XYZ file of C-alpha atoms in Angstrom:
741
model
C 135.709 134.498 145.340
C 134.446 132.349 142.478
C 132.500 133.298 139.385
C 133.743 136.901 139.234
C 134.714 138.353 135.872
C 135.598 141.721 134.393
C 137.133 143.333 137.569
C 137.554 147.152 137.638
C 139.473 149.013 140.399
C 139.821 152.813 139.773
C 142.451 154.700 141.816
C 141.556 156.587 145.053
C 141.667 159.985 143.380
C 139.523 158.886 140.537
C 135.863 159.411 140.014
C 134.813 155.857 140.761
C 132.897 156.895 143.911
C 129.928 158.971 145.050
C 129.845 161.615 147.791
C 127.411 160.808 150.594
C 126.269 164.318 151.345
C 122.517 163.990 151.439
C 122.228 161.801 148.343
C 121.277 158.555 150.121
C 117.583 159.462 150.213
C 117.654 160.291 146.537
C 119.251 156.967 145.732
C 116.635 155.121 147.775
C 113.971 156.950 145.893
C 115.646 156.197 142.554
C 116.090 152.487 143.198
C 113.038 151.964 145.324
C 110.826 150.466 142.548
C 113.647 149.450 140.239
C 114.441 145.854 139.316
C 118.110 146.721 139.924
C 119.450 145.555 143.253
C 120.402 148.382 145.704
C 121.702 148.178 149.258
C 123.502 150.605 151.522
C 125.946 149.128 154.054
C 127.581 150.971 157.044
C 130.751 150.441 158.937
C 133.289 147.607 158.860
C 130.522 145.122 159.877
C 128.590 146.067 156.717
C 125.405 146.830 158.574
C 122.390 146.846 156.215
C 121.016 150.368 156.532
C 118.680 150.405 153.522
C 117.770 148.294 150.464
C 115.136 148.259 147.777
C 112.524 145.584 147.160
C 114.531 143.988 144.354
C 117.388 143.314 146.820
C 115.159 141.479 149.257
C 113.459 139.506 146.420
C 116.874 138.499 145.156
C 118.237 137.219 148.489
C 114.926 135.419 149.148
C 113.434 134.103 152.374
C 110.974 135.885 154.673
C 113.453 135.895 157.569
C 115.923 137.953 155.533
C 113.727 140.975 155.038
C 115.426 143.004 157.852
C 117.478 146.149 158.245
C 120.056 146.982 160.887
C 121.715 143.563 160.657
C 125.260 142.892 159.437
C 125.151 141.475 155.925
C 127.268 138.500 157.025
C 124.596 137.542 159.585
C 121.787 138.038 157.104
C 123.531 136.128 154.267
C 126.257 133.954 155.734
C 126.708 132.136 152.387
C 128.378 135.243 150.940
C 131.357 134.768 153.230
C 132.120 131.297 151.836
C 131.909 132.650 148.294
C 134.317 135.586 148.873
C 131.821 138.493 148.525
C 132.247 139.669 152.153
C 136.003 139.812 151.603
C 135.449 142.069 148.618
C 133.338 144.374 150.755
C 136.088 144.527 153.342
C 138.613 145.418 150.647
C 136.445 148.253 149.238
C 135.850 149.599 152.782
C 139.563 149.580 153.582
C 140.894 150.940 150.300
C 138.097 153.160 149.180
C 138.551 151.652 145.690
C 135.267 150.550 143.918
C 134.962 147.025 142.602
C 132.796 145.812 139.639
C 131.932 142.267 138.581
C 130.151 140.798 135.576
C 128.134 137.536 135.381
C 129.188 136.730 138.890
C 127.771 133.397 140.076
C 126.168 133.470 143.502
C 124.471 130.685 145.441
C 121.686 132.400 147.403
C 120.210 130.613 150.406
C 121.235 127.373 152.013
C 120.143 123.753 151.852
C 117.120 122.816 149.794
C 116.180 126.486 149.388
C 119.477 127.470 147.741
C 119.341 128.771 144.216
C 121.927 129.711 141.654
C 121.924 133.329 140.456
C 124.106 135.571 138.280
C 124.681 139.323 138.754
C 126.448 142.303 137.218
C 127.300 144.475 140.269
C 129.376 147.323 141.679
C 130.677 147.931 145.241
C 131.060 151.707 145.745
C 132.629 153.249 148.911
C 130.343 155.603 150.900
C 132.152 158.752 152.148
C 131.314 161.456 154.644
C 131.854 165.158 154.049
C 135.411 164.783 155.037
C 136.018 162.097 152.355
C 136.360 159.279 154.852
C 134.868 155.874 153.957
C 131.881 155.203 156.143
C 130.383 152.205 154.365
C 129.815 150.440 151.021
C 126.988 150.878 148.513
C 125.917 147.838 146.468
C 124.288 148.334 143.069
C 123.622 145.373 140.775
C 121.432 143.754 138.103
C 120.499 140.096 138.184
C 121.453 138.368 134.925
C 120.228 134.886 135.860
C 117.509 134.857 133.238
C 119.948 136.093 130.587
C 122.419 133.428 131.580
C 119.742 130.776 131.527
C 118.572 131.988 128.120
C 122.122 131.698 126.825
C 122.418 128.190 128.203
C 118.983 127.346 126.816
C 120.008 128.573 123.360
C 123.254 126.558 123.543
C 121.310 123.432 124.453
C 118.805 124.133 121.684
C 121.635 124.575 119.209
C 123.241 121.291 120.287
C 119.898 119.488 119.967
C 119.252 120.958 116.529
C 122.691 119.885 115.373
C 121.918 116.376 116.597
C 118.643 116.390 114.694
C 120.350 117.767 111.593
C 122.940 114.981 111.514
C 120.114 112.451 112.074
C 121.252 111.232 115.439
C 119.113 108.384 116.780
C 115.852 109.680 118.263
C 116.430 108.065 121.725
C 119.782 109.828 121.901
C 118.219 113.200 121.026
C 115.299 112.851 123.430
C 117.483 111.693 126.339
C 119.920 114.573 125.733
C 116.983 117.007 125.697
C 115.586 115.564 128.978
C 118.929 115.877 130.766
C 119.439 119.407 129.463
C 116.086 120.549 130.845
C 116.736 118.842 134.172
C 120.031 120.791 134.422
C 118.545 124.117 133.257
C 115.553 124.125 135.606
C 116.086 126.199 138.770
C 114.423 123.478 140.837
C 114.730 119.725 140.623
C 112.544 118.368 137.821
C 112.311 114.950 136.166
C 111.544 114.986 132.464
C 109.668 112.320 130.488
C 108.980 112.110 126.756
C 106.318 109.671 125.516
C 105.899 108.856 121.815
C 102.466 108.336 120.199
C 101.680 105.330 118.033
C 100.883 106.021 114.400
C 97.153 105.898 115.198
C 97.553 108.245 118.206
C 95.782 105.833 120.591
C 98.690 104.825 122.828
C 101.854 106.388 124.197
C 105.168 104.571 124.272
C 108.283 105.234 126.305
C 110.633 107.676 124.595
C 113.060 109.052 127.229
C 112.964 109.556 130.979
C 116.530 109.271 132.302
C 115.732 110.281 135.898
C 112.462 108.390 136.437
C 112.775 104.892 137.945
C 112.593 101.948 135.496
C 109.521 100.434 137.125
C 107.607 103.653 136.527
C 108.689 103.915 132.888
C 107.730 100.269 132.290
C 104.335 100.719 133.946
C 103.248 103.732 131.834
C 104.753 102.392 128.568
C 101.748 101.871 126.228
C 99.142 103.862 128.212
C 96.082 104.892 126.262
C 95.314 108.429 125.291
C 92.045 109.661 126.763
C 90.328 111.943 129.196
C 91.437 111.376 132.781
C 94.342 109.054 131.894
C 96.950 110.846 133.984
C 98.464 114.102 132.874
C 100.049 112.738 129.659
C 97.085 110.678 128.415
C 94.757 113.607 128.991
C 97.110 116.117 127.320
C 97.457 113.856 124.317
C 93.661 113.470 124.144
C 92.907 117.192 124.532
C 95.849 118.370 122.388
C 96.596 121.014 125.042
C 98.775 121.381 128.109
C 97.499 119.707 131.303
C 98.862 120.909 134.657
C 98.417 118.717 137.716
C 99.811 120.631 140.686
C 99.103 117.886 143.244
C 99.132 114.273 142.119
C 97.907 113.166 145.534
C 94.497 114.832 145.067
C 93.933 115.174 141.321
C 91.339 112.699 139.878
C 93.341 112.300 136.629
C 95.848 110.284 138.717
C 93.360 107.925 140.437
C 94.608 104.936 138.419
C 98.305 105.863 138.726
C 98.568 107.401 142.168
C 100.168 104.322 143.708
C 102.900 104.455 141.038
C 103.496 108.138 141.657
C 103.716 107.595 145.451
C 106.236 104.777 144.906
C 108.304 106.954 142.586
C 108.079 109.974 144.921
C 106.257 112.293 142.507
C 104.134 115.236 143.670
C 103.261 117.212 140.499
C 103.180 116.682 136.751
C 102.834 119.217 133.938
C 102.332 117.597 130.509
C 102.515 119.319 127.128
C 101.358 117.579 123.896
C 103.968 117.298 121.183
C 102.167 118.094 117.893
C 103.237 117.832 114.279
C 102.976 120.727 111.886
C 99.682 119.351 110.599
C 98.305 119.045 114.113
C 98.823 115.302 114.394
C 99.827 113.869 117.770
C 103.520 112.920 118.064
C 103.772 112.404 121.844
C 103.880 114.275 125.160
C 106.533 116.227 127.062
C 106.151 116.103 130.840
C 108.001 117.572 133.781
C 107.587 115.911 137.195
C 108.288 117.543 140.586
C 108.914 115.846 143.885
C 106.422 118.136 145.755
C 103.131 119.712 144.713
C 103.884 122.840 142.679
C 102.258 125.217 140.241
C 104.171 126.414 137.148
C 105.459 129.925 136.601
C 105.282 131.636 133.225
C 108.932 130.728 132.599
C 108.136 127.064 133.270
C 105.365 127.089 130.711
C 107.574 128.827 128.142
C 110.346 126.283 128.729
C 107.896 123.441 128.175
C 106.609 124.939 124.931
C 110.100 125.554 123.585
C 111.284 121.981 124.202
C 108.006 120.465 123.053
C 108.660 122.207 119.721
C 112.208 120.860 119.622
C 110.920 117.373 120.421
C 108.330 117.681 117.614
C 111.096 118.537 115.147
C 113.137 115.534 116.228
C 110.211 113.149 116.123
C 108.993 114.368 112.739
C 112.499 114.062 111.338
C 112.707 110.556 112.763
C 109.361 109.598 111.268
C 110.320 111.056 107.936
C 113.601 109.148 107.917
C 111.829 105.989 109.015
C 109.290 106.505 106.246
C 112.057 107.030 103.733
C 113.863 103.873 104.853
C 110.537 101.975 104.776
C 109.876 103.295 101.264
C 113.365 102.256 100.159
C 112.828 98.820 101.709
C 109.541 98.457 99.881
C 111.105 99.641 96.649
C 114.038 97.242 97.088
C 111.630 94.429 97.881
C 109.513 95.339 94.824
C 112.678 95.305 92.674
C 113.697 91.971 94.191
C 110.195 90.597 93.535
C 110.276 91.858 89.949
C 113.746 90.375 89.422
C 112.543 87.087 90.887
C 109.495 86.979 88.605
C 111.524 88.087 85.556
C 114.157 85.385 86.212
C 111.399 82.825 86.729
C 109.610 83.965 83.564
C 112.831 83.771 81.626
C 113.445 80.279 82.894
C 109.878 79.252 82.029
C 110.269 80.581 78.503
C 113.626 78.930 77.908
C 112.195 75.482 77.177
C 108.845 74.469 75.735
C 109.032 70.957 77.102
C 106.047 70.450 79.429
C 107.871 68.561 82.161
C 110.965 70.739 82.089
C 108.796 73.871 82.280
C 107.132 72.731 85.502
C 110.434 71.598 86.985
C 111.785 75.079 86.412
C 108.826 76.450 88.368
C 109.653 74.405 91.488
C 113.336 75.186 91.113
C 112.495 78.918 91.146
C 110.362 78.525 94.275
C 112.793 76.565 96.437
C 114.402 77.958 98.451
C 113.384 81.511 97.411
C 109.781 81.113 98.626
C 109.922 77.879 100.661
C 112.283 74.980 101.390
C 110.099 72.403 99.719
C 107.976 72.638 96.553
C 105.833 70.307 94.424
C 103.614 70.558 91.377
C 100.710 68.169 90.816
C 98.581 67.995 87.651
C 95.412 66.210 86.692
C 95.824 63.626 83.960
C 93.077 61.186 82.945
C 91.176 61.721 86.209
C 94.194 61.055 88.418
C 96.696 63.353 90.181
C 100.257 63.067 88.995
C 103.214 64.657 90.844
C 105.201 65.977 87.959
C 107.940 68.125 89.635
C 109.491 68.526 93.096
C 112.319 70.574 94.638
C 113.978 69.939 98.000
C 117.333 70.763 99.637
C 118.495 67.100 99.840
C 118.055 63.944 97.754
C 116.352 62.191 100.641
C 113.741 64.900 101.035
C 113.272 65.042 97.271
C 112.631 61.312 97.155
C 110.157 61.573 100.082
C 108.309 64.400 98.420
C 108.250 62.626 95.054
C 106.857 59.435 96.561
C 103.785 61.192 97.993
C 100.890 61.390 95.527
C 97.773 63.275 96.628
C 94.400 61.629 96.212
C 92.132 63.572 93.920
C 88.833 62.796 95.619
C 90.095 62.855 99.213
C 88.257 65.496 101.246
C 91.118 65.835 103.752
C 93.760 66.531 101.087
C 94.753 70.171 100.456
C 95.658 69.520 96.764
C 92.287 67.927 96.180
C 90.500 70.880 97.795
C 92.397 73.432 95.730
C 91.799 71.487 92.498
C 88.115 71.529 93.313
C 87.827 75.105 94.469
C 90.404 76.847 92.304
C 91.440 79.072 95.228
C 94.683 79.274 97.218
C 94.873 77.615 100.631
C 97.386 78.684 103.273
C 97.873 77.224 106.801
C 100.460 77.390 109.550
C 100.286 73.652 110.254
C 101.028 70.419 108.483
C 98.711 69.515 105.597
C 95.720 67.350 106.412
C 95.639 63.822 105.133
C 98.395 61.248 104.876
C 101.876 62.278 103.799
C 105.554 62.301 104.885
C 105.021 65.499 106.828
C 106.839 64.412 109.986
C 109.850 63.056 108.110
C 110.052 66.310 106.091
C 109.589 68.488 109.189
C 106.686 70.403 107.571
C 105.217 73.212 109.718
C 102.970 74.928 107.177
C 101.909 74.938 103.555
C 100.665 77.100 100.713
C 98.723 75.451 97.865
C 97.927 77.658 94.824
C 95.964 76.489 91.761
C 97.271 76.375 88.190
C 94.262 77.638 86.208
C 93.221 77.222 82.620
C 90.061 79.130 81.669
C 89.127 79.461 85.347
C 89.484 75.746 86.095
C 92.353 74.222 87.995
C 94.378 71.658 86.089
C 97.152 71.493 88.672
C 98.544 72.934 91.897
C 101.716 74.568 93.129
C 102.394 73.456 96.732
C 104.982 75.194 98.919
C 105.924 73.558 102.253
C 107.526 75.427 105.117
C 109.828 73.926 107.743
C 111.240 75.209 111.027
C 110.622 78.928 111.576
C 109.745 79.629 107.964
C 106.245 81.081 107.527
C 104.095 82.354 104.688
C 103.278 86.034 104.997
C 101.098 88.031 102.663
C 104.104 88.996 100.593
C 105.116 85.382 99.891
C 101.504 84.399 99.224
C 101.191 87.136 96.582
C 104.496 86.123 94.935
C 103.488 82.448 94.945
C 100.103 83.219 93.350
C 101.698 85.385 90.661
C 104.250 82.695 89.938
C 101.464 80.082 89.779
C 99.628 82.282 87.269
C 102.740 82.570 85.069
C 103.531 78.906 85.503
C 100.044 77.949 84.385
C 100.409 80.043 81.261
C 103.842 78.597 80.519
C 102.566 75.065 81.171
C 99.640 75.622 78.779
C 102.009 76.930 76.119
C 104.430 74.033 76.637
C 101.621 71.479 76.468
C 100.182 73.046 73.310
C 103.682 73.152 71.807
C 104.281 69.509 72.684
C 100.950 68.548 71.153
C 101.651 70.517 68.009
C 105.102 68.997 67.659
C 103.638 65.524 68.123
C 100.912 66.272 65.587
C 103.399 67.626 63.066
C 105.657 64.665 63.648
C 102.818 62.201 63.168
C 101.631 63.915 59.989
C 105.208 64.119 58.654
C 105.689 60.433 59.399
C 102.568 59.680 57.417
C 104.051 61.548 54.453
C 107.513 59.941 54.709
C 108.544 56.341 54.609
C 109.043 54.950 58.092
C 111.779 52.737 56.703
C 113.267 52.350 53.244
C 112.389 49.067 51.585
C 114.963 46.407 50.855
C 115.634 46.359 47.124
C 117.847 43.595 45.669
C 120.986 45.004 44.164
C 120.466 48.422 45.763
C 121.878 49.943 48.978
C 119.665 52.902 49.970
C 119.875 55.580 52.668
C 117.747 58.699 53.246
C 117.950 61.862 55.311
C 115.239 64.280 56.351
C 115.590 67.270 58.660
C 112.757 69.821 59.036
C 113.577 73.495 59.444
C 112.875 75.323 62.708
C 111.478 73.567 65.769
C 109.379 71.021 63.965
C 106.037 72.738 64.609
C 105.093 72.763 60.919
C 105.068 69.947 58.348
C 107.951 70.313 55.963
C 107.673 70.554 52.193
C 110.456 68.078 51.336
C 109.567 64.451 50.682
C 110.944 61.214 49.228
C 109.513 57.804 48.361
C 110.557 54.372 47.005
C 107.924 51.822 45.956
C 107.804 48.684 43.762
C 106.564 48.368 40.161
C 106.094 45.286 38.022
C 108.793 43.010 36.561
C 111.314 43.715 39.323
C 111.421 47.428 38.695
C 111.255 50.088 41.425
C 110.089 53.705 41.413
C 111.777 56.410 43.406
C 111.174 60.144 43.843
C 112.420 63.107 45.849
C 110.720 66.489 45.732
C 110.151 69.849 47.308
C 106.767 71.501 47.771
C 106.571 75.263 47.914
C 105.557 76.310 51.437
C 105.086 74.538 54.766
C 102.337 73.376 57.046
C 98.967 71.846 56.240
C 98.786 73.131 52.654
C 102.256 71.707 51.910
C 101.203 68.420 53.481
C 98.134 68.319 51.191
C 100.287 68.899 48.137
C 102.892 66.331 49.280
C 100.149 63.722 49.778
C 98.690 64.528 46.361
C 102.061 64.073 44.591
C 103.010 60.886 46.451
C 99.659 59.180 46.201
C 99.133 60.166 42.541
C 102.574 58.839 41.635
C 102.031 55.579 43.551
C 98.621 55.093 41.962
C 99.515 55.699 38.331
C 103.151 54.603 38.089
C 102.279 50.901 37.703
C 99.831 51.846 34.879
C 102.016 54.184 32.770
C 105.018 53.205 30.630
C 107.693 55.562 31.997
C 108.604 58.242 34.544
C 107.865 61.071 32.105
C 104.233 59.975 31.846
C 104.004 59.741 35.632
C 105.371 63.302 36.067
C 102.919 64.673 33.476
C 100.068 63.015 35.340
C 101.218 64.462 38.608
C 101.432 67.915 36.973
C 97.826 67.561 35.737
C 96.690 66.576 39.205
C 98.348 69.649 40.690
C 96.754 71.961 38.125
C 93.311 70.421 38.727
C 93.405 70.641 42.525
C 90.897 73.005 44.186
C 92.343 76.416 45.277
C 91.713 75.562 48.937
C 94.231 72.723 48.636
C 96.975 75.102 47.655
C 98.433 76.615 44.483
C 102.137 76.210 45.152
C 104.519 74.629 42.726
C 106.549 71.440 43.154
C 110.059 70.485 42.132
C 110.590 66.768 41.585
C 112.990 64.037 40.521
C 111.165 60.863 39.647
C 112.627 57.711 38.167
C 112.494 53.983 37.694
C 115.331 51.637 38.449
C 116.001 48.002 37.412
C 118.611 45.973 39.299
C 120.914 43.894 37.059
C 123.817 41.591 37.879
C 126.297 44.261 36.882
C 124.610 47.330 38.437
C 121.500 49.443 38.129
C 119.625 50.625 35.066
C 117.968 53.988 35.807
C 115.717 56.279 33.869
C 114.676 59.538 35.517
C 112.889 62.799 34.955
C 113.867 66.147 36.556
C 111.076 68.723 36.893
C 112.762 72.003 38.006
C 114.629 70.254 40.831
C 118.308 70.439 41.793
C 120.563 68.380 39.590
C 121.117 64.787 40.725
C 124.765 63.834 41.279
C 126.455 60.586 40.357
C 129.433 59.485 42.534
C 131.589 57.207 40.364
C 133.674 54.277 41.557
C 136.845 56.352 41.265
C 135.290 59.150 43.377
C 134.441 61.187 40.336
C 131.314 63.374 40.582
C 129.112 64.369 37.697
C 125.723 66.076 37.453
C 122.790 64.430 35.681
C 121.497 66.952 33.113
C 117.788 66.526 32.424
C 115.505 69.321 31.280
C 112.123 70.027 32.877
C 109.943 72.808 34.306
C 108.309 73.195 37.723
C 105.162 71.187 38.261
C 101.821 72.840 38.999
C 102.586 75.902 36.867
C 102.146 75.051 33.146
C 100.128 72.401 31.361
C 103.299 71.060 29.662
C 106.262 70.808 32.035
C 108.506 69.843 29.075
C 110.246 67.066 30.902
C 112.551 64.586 29.250
C 113.726 61.159 30.323
C 117.391 60.671 31.117
C 118.887 57.156 31.228
C 122.024 56.164 33.080
C 123.695 53.061 34.426
C 125.336 52.688 37.860
C 128.125 50.198 38.102
C 128.634 48.411 41.451
C 129.668 50.832 44.222
C 128.506 53.840 42.254
C 125.852 56.069 43.813
C 123.099 58.470 42.754
C 122.448 61.372 45.145
C 119.109 63.179 45.074
C 118.814 66.218 47.379
C 116.720 69.299 47.983
C 117.902 72.904 47.857
C 117.776 73.105 51.704
C 121.261 71.454 51.586
C 122.935 73.673 48.950
C 121.266 76.850 50.216
C 122.296 76.276 53.860
C 124.205 79.387 55.039
C 127.228 79.752 57.251
C 127.833 82.474 59.840
C 128.927 84.948 57.189
C 125.798 84.396 55.082
C 127.592 82.350 52.384
C 125.666 79.406 50.923
C 126.925 75.847 51.132
C 126.557 75.589 47.327
C 126.758 72.867 44.692
C 130.577 73.062 44.332
C 131.138 72.433 48.044
C 128.650 69.532 47.862
C 130.585 68.009 44.949
C 133.866 68.379 46.861
C 132.350 66.588 49.864
C 131.286 63.655 47.636
C 134.699 63.537 46.002
C 136.315 63.084 49.420
C 134.141 60.140 50.489
C 136.177 56.966 50.969
C 136.420 54.187 48.393
C 133.319 52.018 47.813
C 131.197 53.922 50.265
C 127.865 52.572 51.502
C 124.819 54.736 50.921
C 124.700 55.700 54.623
C 128.358 56.849 54.372
C 127.434 59.271 51.594
C 124.531 60.624 53.577
C 126.696 61.009 56.692
C 129.384 62.844 54.742
C 126.897 65.299 53.253
C 124.922 66.018 56.424
C 128.074 66.293 58.505
C 129.609 68.794 56.159
C 126.452 70.920 56.141
C 126.184 70.812 59.950
C 129.803 71.868 60.316
C 129.367 74.641 57.748
C 126.355 76.133 59.554
C 127.895 75.575 63.057
C 124.913 73.423 63.980
C 122.324 76.113 63.253
C 119.190 75.103 61.421
C 118.417 76.976 58.256
C 115.106 78.351 57.016
C 114.465 75.387 54.698
C 113.938 71.669 55.147
C 116.675 69.299 54.047
C 116.149 65.942 52.391
C 118.460 63.514 50.562
C 118.141 60.018 49.010
C 121.153 57.938 48.029
C 120.869 54.899 45.721
C 124.058 52.750 45.536
C 124.472 49.804 43.152
C 125.716 46.629 44.844
C 125.911 44.323 41.847
C 123.725 41.674 43.498
C 121.600 39.417 41.313
C 118.285 41.015 40.503
C 115.188 39.413 41.921
C 111.565 40.034 42.530
C 110.689 42.514 45.240
């Protein structure tokens, strides 16, 4: 016998039996209405003498409700399973037998069912103690066994959900478990609701045919749409006991017939907030109504399915949120990198080129920027994966007033244009393989001054995400382009104004070799305060000056112009450089406050070329000491007293006279050179300047002196510009015959 556990065989003299003296009627009365199984068998054939209702309900079948029939004839399946042999054994030996959780297949064929029992076979004895039959007492434990199996399956499913097993795996495992647990053949289907709850999608149905699953995948939720669509719509269980006659199945009856389905009970799967997650359905091959246990089973597993689906949705939501967060971080990194690149150079053309370099290939394979200049469109920057494509894209210039050109339309409208086709109008679209485009405006005060055009190729397409990134980049690019253009214009303006205040070229003076150096501080946005000038006087004499105006910008430019033009105007009329400097000082003191109040340091002098050198007289007004580089590479400072100009009425200047022999030089310089600082903060200083001059080669030209000084300063500062302008003027005597200018 199979499925028997916990055997118990007391000895013959033990108390494991009942006497049969008149107690049979009492036992029938005791077990008559009990759910415990009771039967009394007589003789070696085990003739069924009496049994309670529970016994007949357990063995099933109308034809089996009979007495006076051998048990083997009534239930032949017991012989194959060993139970009749046990009865024979108890009858022969008189020893009782007990079994626990014994598995019994009751019935035959399609009507057979699996059942589990705890039972005892007791010998029946007459008054003389002889065995006259066997008494059967048992309790069916099938429901307990099924509950245990149900709990085990539930536990396994919950473990799968806890470890985040894939939803299809969980649902299919649940469907197969129910199909195995059900006492009759059932086919389980789980459908999943869309986010909006309007349609149901295939989730799991391992035993239904594929054609059926494919046909109902995506059915709508609504009244009368089969069992599942109606249950989803009503949010309550829908039982169809006969698919062949129920109107809910009018549109699906041919599918059910083809799949061999007779009944369908569908339970909605609901979230904790009442939202629809799907449906749980059990199909039967023949028309059938559910029992209370069937409904309970459906509710239990609908709840399990709800837990799995909600966990799946939560995990999917978490992953989607992480994806969005990662995409947002990537977008932010892209825009930050692009913004950093845009801010790294204030050159207008380079700025726009960096824009297209940031776009391709991050946003599109091909990119171009067009701007309006003087009423015409100019393609100012392109990016492409190959030189050939770059050349093709560069050669195409949109027509500003062409109605069929996307760039022209965006320039006119100031709004982005996106299309999944080649741009309208002529262009190298076929050669480039263009399949779509995005054209965004570059705006300044609401008006487009240019466009950013992205071109897609192959399977690349512009979704809303890329469009938003492109428009944001276009906005930043427009701002960077405006800044770069304004910067370029300011630099050009400052350069033009500075050029107007400085000599474009030093004049040629007989007997004099001259060289000058000027380097503004910073990026050249402001006009510097340093200046120099050389201009002719009468009788072959020349005037020279080098000065430093306090401050920078427009006010410094005004002061520089005042000093230079005053000196040029009055120097030919006054006898010496001291008179010129006093006149300049008066002009500074008399200027209106709006033209500045800053002081000026200045070296001004007159020189006369002679056959044997240069005769020089100069005045120093608070400026750095001029240096003379002798023919033997000796260096000496020119001491000349004098106060700053523009501060006191009497600057107390005095004239100093000196003579330069051939190949000797006079160096005038501003404090931007001596106050230049190295990496440790130390100043270049006057001593280091004198050492540089002393190391200049023999008979240096004026440009050699300038090169030595500027090279030494640049090396000392490691190429970094200081906070002050730098200017220098070198006058070297050549010994040539003096002549008229």
